Amino acid sequence: MHNNTYLYIMYKIYLKPGKEESLKRFHPWVFSGAIARMDGEPEEGEVVEVYTAKKEFIAKGHFQIGSIAVRVLTFRQDETIDGGFWRQRLKVALDMRRSIGLVGRPDNNTYRLVHGEGDNLPGLVIDVYARTAVMQAHSAGMHLDRMAIADALAEVMKGEIDNIYYKSETTLPYKADLFPENGFLLGGSADNVATEYGLNFHIDWLKGQKTGFFVDQRENRALLERYARGRNVLNMFCYTGGFSVYAMRGGALSVHSVDSSAKAIDLTNKNIALNFPDDTRHTAYAEDAFKFLERMENGAYDLIVLDPPAFAKHRDALRNALQGYRKLNARAFEKIRPGGILFTFSCSQAVNKDQFRMAVFTAAAQSGRSVRILHQLTQPADHPVNIYHPEGEYLKGLVLYVE
Ligand code: SAH
C-alpha cells in the first residue's frame, strides 16, 4: 500500500562498487546483478533513480524485474520523465528522420520513428505507416507510460498521422501482469495501405508480426531491385512479400515466394496484386523453407533471398542458431545457378556479424563453390545504433556472387 506521499517519492537504487562504469560510458542498461540495494520496493515500470556505491546520482530510468533491471531514460538528474520529456525525445527522433530525407517524400510514408535504445528510448518502438503510427512497448515502463507517450506522439506528429495503434500483447514480459490490450489510442482508421519507395503494401498491424511489416529491410530490398533484371528470383521466408515486390519492379523473369505461414502467403499474393495486377511472373508457396530447398531443382534460380526469423532469441540458443544458418545457406550454395546472387540475412541479436559470416563461410566451403562478397548489409538509418549500445546492431546481411 502506498500512502498519499507516493507521487513525490522517487525510488533509489544503489549499485555495487564499480558497477557504474558502463553507465559512465552512457550504456543504457542496469543489470540486476549490479544492484547492491534498493530504497523501498518500486513497482515494475516505475521510474527509479540510480546511484553509485558512493551515493552519487548516475541515471534515471524504468525499473523492471529481470536481468535488465533498469532501462535508462536520462543521465541528467534535473530531467523529469513527463509529457515534456516524451515530446522532446519524439521531436528529436522525427527531426532526425526528416533530416535524412525519410519524412515528407511523395513516394514513401513508411519508416521507423523510434528504435528503442537507438533513439534513447529503451523499450519503445514506433513505426509509421501512412497516416497510422504503430506503437510497441517492450518494457513494463513504456507500457505504463503509453498514454503520455501517445499524447506526445499525437502532438509531435500533428499533420503527419491521424491514428495511433498500440500493439504490445506479445512483446511484454508475460509475468508482469500488465494485461496489455492491442487497440487504437487515437483515431481508428482501417485504411492500411502504406507506400515504401513507390511500392504499396497492405500492413497487417492488427495480427501481423512485429508492427505489421519489416521496415528494416527497406534499403536491402531496394538493392535487390537493382540485381533483379532478367533473373529467376527465389524469396525465402517472404512474409509480406517485400523482396518479391521489389524484384518484380526490378524486371525479374520470375519470382517465387516461400513462407511456411499460409497467412504470409496470402499477404504476399495481395501485395503483388496491389502493385502488379494481372502479372503472371509471380508464384507463392506455403511450404517449409528447408523442404522447399531440398526438393528444388539445381540451377532453378539465380537470385535467392534468405531472410529467416531470428534463429537465436537468446544467447543459450546460439550454437543451434549458427547450425541453422549454416544448413540453410549450404542448400542455397549447392543449388544456386552459376553466376547467381545470394542475399542472406540474420536478424538474431544474439548472433554477431563475425559469427554470422563464419556460418556462411562454412556453408560456402562445404559447397566448394567460388564465392565473393559484393555487399555487407545492415539495418537502415531509421533503425540507428546508439554508439554507447552496440548491442543495438542486430540486422546483418551478405550479398554474395556465386560462380
Ligand atoms: N523477408 C521478410 C521478413 C521475414 S520474417 C520481409 O522482408 O518482410 C520471417 C518469416 O519466416 C515469417 O513470415 C515466418 O512465417 C517465416 N518462417 C518461419 N519459419 C519458417 C520455415 N521453416 N519455413 C518457411 N518460412 C518460415
Coordinates of C-alpha atoms and ligand atoms in Angstrom, one line a residue:
M1 CA 0.0 0.0 0.0
H2 CA 1.2 3.5 -0.8
N3 CA 0.4 6.5 1.3
N4 CA -0.5 9.8 -0.3
T5 CA 3.1 11.0 -0.5
Y6 CA 3.5 8.3 -3.1
L7 CA 3.6 10.7 -6.0
Y8 CA 6.5 12.5 -4.6
I9 CA 8.7 9.5 -3.9
M10 CA 11.4 8.6 -6.4
Y11 CA 12.8 5.2 -5.6
K12 CA 16.5 4.9 -5.4
I13 CA 18.7 2.1 -6.5
Y14 CA 22.3 1.8 -5.2
L15 CA 24.9 0.0 -7.3
K16 CA 27.7 -2.3 -6.1
P17 CA 31.1 -0.6 -6.1
G18 CA 32.5 -0.2 -9.6
K19 CA 29.2 -1.2 -11.3
E20 CA 28.7 2.4 -12.5
E21 CA 31.4 2.1 -15.1
S22 CA 29.2 1.1 -18.1
L23 CA 26.7 3.9 -17.1
K24 CA 29.6 6.4 -17.1
R25 CA 30.0 5.5 -20.7
F26 CA 26.3 6.0 -21.3
H27 CA 25.3 2.4 -21.7
P28 CA 21.6 2.4 -21.1
W29 CA 21.0 -0.7 -19.0
V30 CA 21.5 -1.6 -15.4
F31 CA 21.7 -5.4 -14.9
S32 CA 20.1 -6.8 -11.7
G33 CA 23.4 -8.3 -10.6
A34 CA 24.9 -4.8 -10.4
I35 CA 22.4 -3.7 -7.7
A36 CA 23.5 -3.6 -4.1
R37 CA 20.3 -2.4 -2.6
M38 CA 17.0 -0.6 -3.3
D39 CA 15.3 2.1 -1.2
G40 CA 11.8 0.8 -1.0
E41 CA 10.1 -1.5 -3.4
P42 CA 9.4 0.1 -6.8
E43 CA 6.6 -1.4 -8.9
E44 CA 7.6 -2.8 -12.3
G45 CA 7.6 0.0 -14.8
E46 CA 8.1 2.8 -12.3
V47 CA 10.8 5.4 -12.8
V48 CA 13.7 5.0 -10.4
E49 CA 17.0 6.9 -9.7
V50 CA 20.2 5.0 -9.9
Y51 CA 23.1 5.9 -7.6
T52 CA 26.7 4.7 -7.3
A53 CA 28.0 3.0 -4.2
K54 CA 29.3 6.4 -3.2
K55 CA 25.7 7.7 -3.4
E56 CA 26.3 9.9 -6.5
F57 CA 23.4 10.2 -8.9
I58 CA 24.2 8.5 -12.2
A59 CA 21.0 7.7 -14.1
K60 CA 17.2 7.6 -14.1
G61 CA 15.0 5.0 -15.9
H62 CA 12.3 2.4 -16.0
F63 CA 12.5 -0.4 -13.4
Q64 CA 11.7 -4.0 -14.3
I65 CA 12.1 -7.3 -12.6
G66 CA 14.5 -9.4 -14.7
S67 CA 18.1 -9.4 -15.9
I68 CA 17.9 -5.9 -17.2
A69 CA 16.6 -4.1 -14.0
V70 CA 16.7 -0.5 -15.3
R71 CA 16.4 0.9 -18.8
V72 CA 17.9 4.3 -18.6
L73 CA 15.8 7.3 -19.9
T74 CA 18.2 10.1 -18.9
F75 CA 21.6 10.6 -17.3
R76 CA 20.5 14.0 -16.0
Q77 CA 19.0 14.3 -12.5
D78 CA 17.1 17.5 -13.4
E79 CA 15.2 15.9 -16.3
T80 CA 11.8 14.7 -15.2
I81 CA 10.0 12.0 -17.1
D82 CA 6.8 13.8 -18.1
G83 CA 4.9 15.0 -21.2
G84 CA 7.7 17.4 -22.0
F85 CA 10.3 14.7 -21.9
W86 CA 8.3 12.4 -24.3
R87 CA 7.7 15.4 -26.6
Q88 CA 11.3 16.3 -26.7
R89 CA 12.6 12.8 -27.4
L90 CA 10.0 12.2 -30.1
K91 CA 10.7 15.5 -31.7
V92 CA 14.5 14.7 -31.8
A93 CA 13.6 11.3 -33.4
L94 CA 11.3 12.9 -36.0
D95 CA 13.8 15.7 -36.8
M96 CA 16.5 13.0 -37.5
R97 CA 14.2 11.1 -39.9
R98 CA 13.3 14.4 -41.6
S99 CA 16.9 15.4 -41.9
I100 CA 17.9 12.1 -43.6
G101 CA 15.1 12.6 -46.1
L102 CA 12.6 9.9 -45.0
V103 CA 9.7 12.1 -44.0
G104 CA 7.6 14.1 -46.4
R105 CA 8.6 12.2 -49.5
P106 CA 5.8 11.7 -52.0
D107 CA 6.9 8.1 -52.7
N108 CA 7.5 7.0 -49.2
N109 CA 5.4 7.1 -46.0
T110 CA 6.7 4.1 -44.2
Y111 CA 9.5 4.5 -41.7
R112 CA 10.6 3.7 -38.1
L113 CA 10.2 6.8 -36.0
V114 CA 11.5 5.3 -32.7
H115 CA 14.0 2.5 -32.5
G116 CA 14.4 1.8 -28.7
E117 CA 17.9 2.5 -27.4
G118 CA 18.9 3.9 -30.8
D119 CA 16.6 6.8 -30.1
N120 CA 17.4 7.0 -26.4
L121 CA 14.0 5.4 -25.6
P122 CA 14.8 1.9 -24.5
G123 CA 11.8 -0.4 -24.7
L124 CA 9.9 1.6 -27.2
V125 CA 9.3 1.1 -30.9
I126 CA 7.2 3.3 -33.2
D127 CA 6.7 2.6 -36.9
V128 CA 4.8 4.9 -39.2
Y129 CA 2.6 3.5 -41.9
A130 CA 1.0 6.3 -43.9
R131 CA -1.4 8.1 -41.5
T132 CA -1.0 5.5 -38.7
A133 CA 1.7 5.1 -36.1
V134 CA 2.0 1.6 -34.6
M135 CA 3.5 1.8 -31.1
Q136 CA 5.0 -1.2 -29.4
A137 CA 6.2 -1.4 -25.7
H138 CA 9.0 -3.9 -24.9
S139 CA 9.2 -2.9 -21.3
A140 CA 6.8 -2.5 -18.4
G141 CA 7.8 1.1 -18.1
M142 CA 6.9 2.1 -21.7
H143 CA 3.6 0.2 -21.2
L144 CA 2.7 2.1 -18.1
D145 CA 3.6 5.4 -19.8
R146 CA 1.8 4.6 -23.0
M147 CA -0.9 7.2 -22.7
A148 CA 1.6 10.1 -22.0
I149 CA 3.7 8.8 -24.9
A150 CA 0.6 8.7 -27.2
D151 CA -0.3 12.2 -26.3
A152 CA 3.2 13.5 -27.0
L153 CA 3.2 11.5 -30.3
A154 CA -0.1 13.0 -31.5
E155 CA 1.3 16.4 -30.8
V156 CA 4.7 16.0 -32.4
M157 CA 3.3 14.2 -35.4
K158 CA 0.4 16.6 -35.9
G159 CA -0.4 16.8 -39.6
E160 CA 1.6 13.6 -40.3
I161 CA -0.6 11.0 -38.6
D162 CA -4.3 10.6 -37.6
N163 CA -4.2 7.2 -35.8
I164 CA -2.1 5.5 -33.2
Y165 CA -2.4 1.8 -32.8
Y166 CA -0.9 0.2 -29.7
K167 CA 0.4 -3.4 -30.2
S168 CA 2.2 -4.9 -27.2
E169 CA 0.3 -8.1 -26.4
T170 CA 3.2 -10.2 -27.5
T171 CA 6.2 -8.0 -26.6
L172 CA 5.8 -7.5 -22.9
P173 CA 7.1 -9.9 -20.1
Y174 CA 4.1 -12.0 -19.5
K175 CA 4.9 -12.5 -15.8
A176 CA 4.4 -8.8 -15.1
D177 CA 0.6 -9.0 -15.1
L178 CA 0.3 -5.9 -17.2
F179 CA -2.7 -7.1 -19.3
P180 CA -1.8 -5.1 -22.4
E181 CA -4.6 -4.9 -24.9
N182 CA -4.0 -4.1 -28.5
G183 CA -6.1 -1.3 -29.8
F184 CA -6.2 2.3 -31.1
L185 CA -5.1 5.0 -28.7
L186 CA -6.0 7.7 -31.3
G187 CA -8.3 7.6 -34.3
G188 CA -9.2 4.2 -35.7
S189 CA -8.8 4.0 -39.5
A190 CA -9.0 0.7 -41.2
D191 CA -7.0 2.0 -44.2
N192 CA -3.8 0.0 -44.0
V193 CA -2.1 0.6 -47.3
A194 CA 1.4 2.2 -46.9
T195 CA 3.9 3.2 -49.5
E196 CA 7.6 2.3 -49.5
Y197 CA 9.8 3.8 -52.2
G198 CA 6.8 4.0 -54.6
L199 CA 5.5 0.4 -53.9
N200 CA 2.3 -0.2 -52.0
F201 CA 1.8 -2.7 -49.1
H202 CA -1.1 -3.9 -47.0
I203 CA 0.2 -3.6 -43.4
D204 CA -1.5 -6.0 -41.1
W205 CA -0.8 -4.2 -37.8
L206 CA -3.7 -6.0 -36.2
K207 CA -2.4 -9.5 -36.5
G208 CA 0.9 -9.3 -38.3
Q209 CA 4.4 -9.9 -36.9
K210 CA 6.3 -7.1 -35.2
T211 CA 4.3 -3.9 -36.0
G212 CA 3.0 -5.5 -39.2
F213 CA 5.9 -5.1 -41.6
F214 CA 9.6 -5.5 -41.7
V215 CA 10.5 -1.8 -42.2
D216 CA 14.2 -2.7 -41.5
Q217 CA 14.7 -4.4 -44.9
R218 CA 13.8 -1.3 -47.0
E219 CA 17.3 -0.4 -48.2
N220 CA 18.2 -4.0 -48.8
R221 CA 15.0 -4.6 -50.8
A222 CA 15.9 -1.5 -52.9
L223 CA 19.4 -3.0 -53.5
L224 CA 17.9 -6.3 -54.6
E225 CA 15.7 -4.5 -57.2
R226 CA 19.0 -3.4 -58.9
Y227 CA 20.0 -7.0 -59.4
A228 CA 16.7 -8.5 -60.4
R229 CA 16.6 -7.8 -64.1
G230 CA 16.4 -10.9 -66.2
R231 CA 16.8 -13.2 -63.2
N232 CA 14.7 -16.1 -61.7
V233 CA 14.2 -15.0 -58.1
L234 CA 13.5 -17.1 -55.1
N235 CA 12.4 -15.2 -52.0
M236 CA 12.6 -17.5 -49.0
F237 CA 10.8 -16.5 -45.7
C238 CA 8.9 -13.9 -47.7
Y239 CA 6.4 -12.8 -45.0
T240 CA 4.6 -9.8 -46.7
G241 CA 6.5 -10.4 -50.0
G242 CA 8.6 -7.2 -49.6
F243 CA 11.6 -8.5 -51.6
S244 CA 9.3 -10.1 -54.2
V245 CA 7.5 -6.9 -55.0
Y246 CA 10.9 -5.1 -55.5
A247 CA 12.2 -7.9 -57.6
M248 CA 9.1 -7.6 -59.8
R249 CA 9.7 -3.9 -60.3
G250 CA 13.3 -4.6 -61.0
G251 CA 12.4 -6.7 -64.0
A252 CA 12.8 -10.3 -62.8
L253 CA 11.8 -13.0 -65.3
S254 CA 10.0 -14.9 -62.5
V255 CA 9.6 -14.5 -58.7
H256 CA 8.8 -17.4 -56.4
S257 CA 7.9 -16.6 -52.8
V258 CA 8.1 -19.2 -50.0
D259 CA 6.8 -19.0 -46.4
S260 CA 5.6 -21.7 -44.0
S261 CA 2.7 -19.5 -42.9
A262 CA -0.4 -19.5 -45.1
K263 CA -1.3 -16.0 -43.8
A264 CA 2.1 -14.7 -45.0
I265 CA 1.5 -16.3 -48.4
D266 CA -2.0 -14.6 -48.6
L267 CA -0.4 -11.2 -47.7
T268 CA 2.3 -11.7 -50.3
N269 CA -0.2 -12.5 -53.0
K270 CA -2.3 -9.5 -52.0
N271 CA 0.8 -7.2 -52.2
I272 CA 1.8 -8.5 -55.6
A273 CA -1.7 -8.0 -56.9
L274 CA -1.8 -4.5 -55.4
N275 CA 1.3 -3.4 -57.4
F276 CA 1.3 -5.7 -60.4
P277 CA -2.3 -6.8 -61.2
D278 CA -2.5 -9.5 -63.9
D279 CA 1.2 -10.0 -63.9
T280 CA 1.9 -13.8 -64.2
R281 CA 5.6 -13.8 -63.2
H282 CA 4.9 -14.4 -59.5
T283 CA 4.0 -17.7 -57.7
A284 CA 3.8 -18.2 -53.9
Y285 CA 4.3 -21.4 -52.0
A286 CA 3.1 -22.1 -48.4
E287 CA 5.8 -24.5 -47.5
D288 CA 8.7 -25.1 -45.1
A289 CA 11.8 -23.4 -46.4
F290 CA 14.1 -26.4 -45.7
K291 CA 11.8 -28.8 -47.5
F292 CA 11.5 -26.4 -50.5
L293 CA 15.3 -26.1 -50.8
E294 CA 15.6 -29.9 -50.5
R295 CA 13.2 -30.5 -53.4
M296 CA 14.1 -27.6 -55.7
E297 CA 15.9 -28.2 -58.9
N298 CA 19.6 -27.4 -59.2
G299 CA 20.1 -24.1 -61.0
A300 CA 16.4 -23.2 -61.0
Y301 CA 17.2 -19.7 -59.5
D302 CA 20.0 -17.2 -60.0
L303 CA 18.8 -14.7 -57.3
I304 CA 18.0 -16.1 -53.9
V305 CA 17.0 -14.3 -50.7
L306 CA 17.3 -16.0 -47.4
D307 CA 15.7 -13.9 -44.6
P308 CA 14.8 -16.3 -41.9
P309 CA 13.3 -15.4 -38.5
A310 CA 15.7 -14.9 -35.6
F311 CA 17.1 -18.4 -35.1
A312 CA 18.5 -17.4 -31.7
K313 CA 16.2 -15.4 -29.5
H314 CA 18.5 -15.9 -26.5
R315 CA 22.2 -16.3 -26.0
D316 CA 22.0 -20.0 -25.0
A317 CA 20.4 -20.9 -28.3
L318 CA 23.4 -19.5 -30.2
R319 CA 25.0 -22.9 -31.2
N320 CA 21.8 -24.2 -32.7
A321 CA 21.2 -20.9 -34.5
L322 CA 24.6 -21.0 -36.1
Q323 CA 23.9 -24.6 -37.3
G324 CA 20.6 -23.4 -38.7
Y325 CA 22.3 -20.6 -40.7
R326 CA 25.0 -22.9 -41.9
K327 CA 22.5 -25.6 -43.1
L328 CA 20.2 -23.1 -44.8
N329 CA 23.0 -21.3 -46.6
A330 CA 24.6 -24.6 -47.6
R331 CA 21.5 -25.6 -49.5
A332 CA 21.4 -22.3 -51.4
F333 CA 25.1 -22.5 -52.3
E334 CA 24.6 -26.1 -53.6
K335 CA 21.7 -25.2 -55.8
I336 CA 22.0 -21.6 -57.0
R337 CA 22.8 -21.3 -60.7
P338 CA 26.4 -20.4 -61.6
G339 CA 26.7 -16.6 -61.7
G340 CA 23.9 -16.4 -59.2
I341 CA 23.5 -13.8 -56.4
L342 CA 22.6 -14.7 -52.9
F343 CA 21.1 -12.2 -50.4
T344 CA 21.5 -13.8 -47.0
F345 CA 20.4 -12.3 -43.6
S346 CA 20.4 -12.8 -39.9
C347 CA 18.2 -10.7 -37.6
S348 CA 19.2 -12.5 -34.4
Q349 CA 20.6 -10.0 -31.9
A350 CA 22.5 -12.9 -30.2
V351 CA 24.5 -13.7 -33.3
N352 CA 27.1 -11.1 -34.2
K353 CA 28.4 -10.1 -37.6
D354 CA 31.5 -12.3 -37.4
Q355 CA 29.6 -15.3 -36.2
F356 CA 27.1 -15.0 -39.0
R357 CA 29.8 -14.5 -41.6
M358 CA 31.6 -17.6 -40.2
A359 CA 28.4 -19.7 -40.6
V360 CA 28.0 -18.5 -44.2
F361 CA 31.7 -19.1 -44.8
T362 CA 31.4 -22.7 -43.6
A363 CA 28.4 -23.3 -45.8
A364 CA 30.2 -21.9 -48.8
A365 CA 33.3 -24.0 -48.2
Q366 CA 31.1 -27.1 -47.9
S367 CA 29.7 -26.5 -51.3
G368 CA 33.1 -26.0 -52.7
R369 CA 32.0 -23.1 -54.9
S370 CA 33.8 -19.9 -55.5
V371 CA 32.0 -17.1 -53.6
R372 CA 32.7 -13.4 -53.4
I373 CA 31.2 -10.8 -51.0
L374 CA 29.6 -8.0 -53.0
H375 CA 27.9 -6.1 -50.2
Q376 CA 27.8 -6.2 -46.4
L377 CA 24.4 -5.1 -45.3
T378 CA 22.9 -3.9 -42.0
Q379 CA 19.8 -2.1 -40.7
P380 CA 18.8 1.2 -42.3
A381 CA 19.3 4.7 -40.9
D382 CA 15.8 4.9 -39.3
H383 CA 17.0 1.9 -37.1
P384 CA 20.0 3.8 -35.7
V385 CA 22.5 2.2 -33.4
N386 CA 23.3 4.2 -30.2
I387 CA 27.1 4.2 -30.2
Y388 CA 27.0 3.5 -26.5
H389 CA 24.8 0.5 -27.0
P390 CA 26.5 -1.6 -29.7
E391 CA 24.1 -4.5 -29.0
G392 CA 21.5 -2.4 -31.0
E393 CA 23.1 -3.6 -34.2
Y394 CA 21.1 -6.7 -35.0
L395 CA 20.5 -7.0 -38.7
K396 CA 23.3 -8.5 -40.7
G397 CA 23.3 -9.3 -44.4
L398 CA 25.7 -10.5 -47.1
V399 CA 25.3 -10.3 -50.8
L400 CA 27.3 -12.9 -52.5
Y401 CA 28.3 -13.7 -56.1
V402 CA 28.4 -17.5 -56.6
E403 CA 30.4 -18.8 -59.5
Ligands
SAH1 N1 11.7 -11.2 -45.5 C1 10.6 -10.7 -44.8 C2 10.6 -11.0 -43.3 C3 10.8 -12.4 -42.9 S1 10.2 -12.8 -41.4 C4 10.4 -9.3 -45.2 O1 11.2 -8.7 -45.9 O2 9.4 -8.7 -44.8 C5 10.4 -14.5 -41.3 C6 9.3 -15.3 -42.0 O3 9.7 -16.6 -42.0 C7 7.9 -15.3 -41.3 O4 7.0 -14.8 -42.2 C8 7.7 -16.8 -40.9 O5 6.3 -17.2 -41.2 C9 8.6 -17.5 -41.9 N2 9.1 -18.8 -41.4 C10 9.5 -19.2 -40.2 N3 9.9 -20.4 -40.2 C11 9.8 -20.9 -41.5 C12 10.2 -22.1 -42.2 N4 10.7 -23.1 -41.5 N5 10.0 -22.2 -43.5 C13 9.4 -21.1 -44.2 N6 9.1 -20.0 -43.6 C14 9.3 -19.8 -42.3

